[in-house]
């Protein structure tokens, strides 16, 4: 099935079902994922606000909206499972967070925190295999807080490798990567002015 929402409404469409599966979503109205699991086998394009608020988005490829809109993370959290995003991810709200299952393919820009604010943000990775992390052709822009972080929160993190893909760039002021006792493999480009690494850094990229 394909969900097409042509009308532009000011109030968001709230998703809070246990589990639904659909082929694709195109919406001119805002969408809030507040609970349950929404599995999208193809693409999601929201030409309005698209907020992750404790729900789970699975298998989807997120496309930019017509005005460049992407996915917004909130303090309520949520989960991204096997998600590819060609759109940007905005994690600049206070305590914005989400959990990634295994890998995130980032082909846009992920903003963790703000360069001129004390808001902190975190993207946590729960990996079930020996490795996981960020792939794609995107950029992670950290804010000014040490607590703006990428973290491996898996139960077996001490034996895992958190990977930064070859075409991923880490940029901006201050950042933290926490491998949870395991290793961090950088195949990409790190341009962060101050990057704190908790774990064994394997650098195959550019520092």
CSV table of C-alpha atoms in Angstrom, one decimal:
chain,number,residue,atom,x,y,z
A,1,UNK,CA,0.0,0.0,0.0
A,2,UNK,CA,1.0,3.6,-0.6
A,3,UNK,CA,-0.1,6.4,1.8
A,4,UNK,CA,-0.6,9.7,0.1
A,5,UNK,CA,-1.7,12.7,2.2
A,6,UNK,CA,-2.2,15.6,-0.1
A,7,UNK,CA,-3.8,18.0,2.3
A,8,UNK,CA,-1.7,20.3,4.4
A,9,UNK,CA,-2.9,20.4,8.0
A,10,UNK,CA,-1.5,22.3,10.9
A,11,UNK,CA,-2.1,19.5,13.4
A,12,UNK,CA,0.2,16.5,13.0
A,13,UNK,CA,-0.8,13.0,12.1
A,14,UNK,CA,0.1,10.9,15.1
A,15,UNK,CA,1.2,7.3,14.6
A,16,UNK,CA,0.9,5.1,17.7
A,17,UNK,CA,-0.1,1.6,16.5
A,18,UNK,CA,1.6,-1.5,17.7
A,19,UNK,CA,2.9,-2.4,14.2
A,20,UNK,CA,2.0,-1.4,10.6
A,21,UNK,CA,3.7,-2.1,7.3
A,22,UNK,CA,3.3,0.0,4.2
A,23,UNK,CA,5.1,0.4,0.9
A,24,UNK,CA,5.7,4.2,0.9
A,25,UNK,CA,4.5,7.4,2.5
A,26,UNK,CA,4.0,10.9,0.9
A,27,UNK,CA,2.6,13.6,3.2
A,28,UNK,CA,2.1,17.3,3.0
A,29,UNK,CA,1.0,17.3,6.7
A,30,UNK,CA,3.2,16.9,9.7
A,31,UNK,CA,3.8,13.4,11.1
A,32,UNK,CA,4.7,12.4,14.7
A,33,UNK,CA,5.8,8.9,15.5
A,34,UNK,CA,5.0,8.5,19.1
A,35,UNK,CA,4.8,4.8,19.6
A,36,UNK,CA,4.7,1.4,18.0
A,37,UNK,CA,6.6,0.3,14.8
A,38,UNK,CA,6.0,1.8,11.4
A,39,UNK,CA,7.7,-0.4,8.7
A,40,UNK,CA,8.1,1.3,5.3
A,41,UNK,CA,9.5,-0.9,2.6
A,42,UNK,CA,10.3,2.0,0.3
A,43,UNK,CA,10.4,5.8,0.8
A,44,UNK,CA,9.0,8.3,3.2
A,45,UNK,CA,8.7,11.9,2.1
A,46,UNK,CA,7.2,14.5,4.5
A,47,UNK,CA,6.9,18.0,3.1
A,48,UNK,CA,6.4,19.3,6.7
A,49,UNK,CA,7.6,18.5,10.2
A,50,UNK,CA,8.5,14.8,10.7
A,51,UNK,CA,9.2,14.1,14.4
A,52,UNK,CA,10.4,10.9,16.0
A,53,UNK,CA,8.9,10.8,19.5
A,54,UNK,CA,9.4,7.4,21.0
A,55,UNK,CA,8.2,5.3,18.0
A,56,UNK,CA,10.2,3.1,15.7
A,57,UNK,CA,10.7,3.7,12.0
A,58,UNK,CA,11.9,0.6,10.2
A,59,UNK,CA,13.4,-0.2,6.8
A,60,UNK,CA,12.5,3.2,5.4
A,61,UNK,CA,14.5,5.5,3.0
A,62,UNK,CA,13.7,9.1,4.1
A,63,UNK,CA,13.6,11.6,1.2
A,64,UNK,CA,13.9,15.3,1.7
A,65,UNK,CA,10.7,17.2,1.7
A,66,UNK,CA,10.0,19.8,-1.0
A,67,UNK,CA,11.3,22.5,1.3
A,68,UNK,CA,14.3,20.4,2.4
A,69,UNK,CA,12.5,19.0,5.5
A,70,UNK,CA,14.0,15.9,7.1
A,71,UNK,CA,13.6,14.0,10.4
A,72,UNK,CA,13.6,15.7,13.7
A,73,UNK,CA,14.8,13.9,16.9
A,74,UNK,CA,13.3,14.8,20.3
A,75,UNK,CA,13.9,14.2,23.9
A,76,UNK,CA,11.2,11.5,23.8
A,77,UNK,CA,13.7,9.3,21.9
A,78,UNK,CA,12.7,6.6,19.4
A,79,UNK,CA,14.3,4.0,17.2
A,80,UNK,CA,15.7,3.9,13.6
A,81,UNK,CA,15.9,0.3,12.4
A,82,UNK,CA,17.6,-0.4,9.1
A,83,UNK,CA,17.0,3.2,7.9
A,84,UNK,CA,18.6,5.1,5.1
A,85,UNK,CA,18.2,8.9,5.0
A,86,UNK,CA,18.8,11.1,2.1
A,87,UNK,CA,17.3,13.9,4.1
A,88,UNK,CA,18.9,15.7,7.1
A,89,UNK,CA,18.4,14.7,10.7
A,90,UNK,CA,17.9,17.5,13.2
A,91,UNK,CA,19.0,16.7,16.7
A,92,UNK,CA,19.4,20.2,17.9
A,93,UNK,CA,16.6,20.3,20.5
A,94,UNK,CA,17.5,20.0,24.1
A,95,UNK,CA,18.3,16.3,25.0
A,96,UNK,CA,17.4,15.1,21.5
A,97,UNK,CA,18.1,11.4,21.2
A,98,UNK,CA,17.4,8.3,19.2
A,99,UNK,CA,18.6,4.7,19.1
A,100,UNK,CA,19.9,3.1,15.8
A,101,UNK,CA,19.7,-0.6,15.4
A,102,UNK,CA,23.0,-1.7,13.9
A,103,UNK,CA,23.6,0.8,11.1
A,104,UNK,CA,22.4,4.1,9.8
A,105,UNK,CA,23.0,5.0,6.2
A,106,UNK,CA,23.4,8.7,6.3
A,107,UNK,CA,23.3,10.5,2.9
A,108,UNK,CA,22.4,13.8,4.4
A,109,UNK,CA,23.5,15.9,7.4
A,110,UNK,CA,23.0,14.9,11.0
A,111,UNK,CA,23.2,17.8,13.4
A,112,UNK,CA,23.9,16.8,17.0
A,113,UNK,CA,23.4,19.9,19.2
A,114,UNK,CA,24.0,23.5,18.3
A,115,UNK,CA,27.3,25.5,17.9
A,116,UNK,CA,26.0,28.3,20.2
A,117,UNK,CA,23.8,26.5,22.7
A,118,UNK,CA,24.1,24.3,25.7
A,119,UNK,CA,21.6,21.8,24.3
A,120,UNK,CA,23.1,18.3,24.2
A,121,UNK,CA,22.1,15.5,21.9
A,122,UNK,CA,23.0,11.8,21.5
A,123,UNK,CA,22.6,9.1,18.8
A,124,UNK,CA,23.0,5.7,20.4
A,125,UNK,CA,23.7,2.5,18.5
A,126,UNK,CA,22.5,-0.9,19.6
A,127,UNK,CA,24.4,-3.4,17.6
A,128,UNK,CA,23.6,-7.1,17.5
A,129,UNK,CA,26.6,-8.3,15.4
A,130,UNK,CA,30.3,-7.6,15.6
A,131,UNK,CA,30.1,-4.2,14.1
A,132,UNK,CA,27.8,-1.3,13.2
A,133,UNK,CA,27.8,2.4,12.8
A,134,UNK,CA,27.4,5.1,10.2
A,135,UNK,CA,27.7,4.4,6.4
A,136,UNK,CA,26.7,6.5,3.4
A,137,UNK,CA,27.9,9.8,2.0
A,138,UNK,CA,26.9,12.2,4.8
A,139,UNK,CA,28.1,14.6,7.5
A,140,UNK,CA,27.7,14.6,11.2
A,141,UNK,CA,27.9,18.1,12.6
A,142,UNK,CA,28.6,18.3,16.4
A,143,UNK,CA,27.6,21.3,18.5
A,144,UNK,CA,29.6,22.8,21.3
A,145,UNK,CA,28.8,20.3,24.1
A,146,UNK,CA,31.0,17.4,25.1
A,147,UNK,CA,27.7,15.5,25.6
A,148,UNK,CA,26.9,15.8,21.9
A,149,UNK,CA,27.8,12.2,21.2
A,150,UNK,CA,27.6,9.0,19.1
A,151,UNK,CA,27.6,6.0,21.4
A,152,UNK,CA,27.6,2.3,21.2
A,153,UNK,CA,25.2,1.2,24.0
A,154,UNK,CA,25.0,-2.5,23.0
A,155,UNK,CA,25.3,-5.1,25.8
A,156,UNK,CA,28.3,-6.7,23.9
A,157,UNK,CA,30.0,-3.4,23.1
A,158,UNK,CA,33.4,-4.4,24.5
A,159,UNK,CA,33.8,-6.9,21.7
A,160,UNK,CA,32.3,-4.8,18.9
A,161,UNK,CA,33.6,-2.2,16.4
A,162,UNK,CA,31.8,1.1,15.9
A,163,UNK,CA,32.5,2.1,12.3
A,164,UNK,CA,32.6,5.4,10.6
A,165,UNK,CA,32.2,4.9,6.8
A,166,UNK,CA,34.7,6.0,4.2
A,167,UNK,CA,32.4,8.8,2.8
A,168,UNK,CA,31.3,10.1,6.2
A,169,UNK,CA,32.6,13.4,7.6
A,170,UNK,CA,32.6,14.3,11.3
A,171,UNK,CA,32.7,18.1,11.6
A,172,UNK,CA,32.3,21.2,13.8
A,173,UNK,CA,33.4,22.1,17.3
A,174,UNK,CA,33.2,19.5,20.0
A,175,UNK,CA,32.2,15.8,19.8
A,176,UNK,CA,32.3,12.6,21.7
A,177,UNK,CA,32.4,9.0,20.4
A,178,UNK,CA,31.9,6.4,23.0
A,179,UNK,CA,32.6,2.8,21.9
A,180,UNK,CA,31.3,1.3,25.1
A,181,UNK,CA,34.6,-0.3,25.8
A,182,UNK,CA,35.1,-1.6,22.3
A,183,UNK,CA,36.9,-0.1,19.3
A,184,UNK,CA,36.1,2.7,16.9
A,185,UNK,CA,37.2,2.3,13.3
A,186,UNK,CA,37.4,5.5,11.3
A,187,UNK,CA,37.5,5.1,7.5
A,188,UNK,CA,36.1,8.6,7.0
A,189,UNK,CA,37.2,12.2,7.7
A,190,UNK,CA,37.3,13.7,11.1
A,191,UNK,CA,37.4,17.5,11.2
A,192,UNK,CA,36.1,18.1,14.7
A,193,UNK,CA,38.1,20.7,16.6
A,194,UNK,CA,37.9,18.7,19.8
A,195,UNK,CA,36.9,15.1,19.6
A,196,UNK,CA,36.9,12.9,22.7
A,197,UNK,CA,37.1,9.2,22.0
A,198,UNK,CA,36.2,6.5,24.5
A,199,UNK,CA,37.6,3.4,23.1
A,200,UNK,CA,40.5,2.1,20.9
A,201,UNK,CA,40.7,4.2,17.8
A,202,UNK,CA,41.6,2.4,14.5
A,203,UNK,CA,42.2,5.2,12.0
A,204,UNK,CA,42.1,4.3,8.3
A,205,UNK,CA,40.8,7.7,7.3
A,206,UNK,CA,41.7,11.3,7.7
A,207,UNK,CA,42.2,13.2,11.0
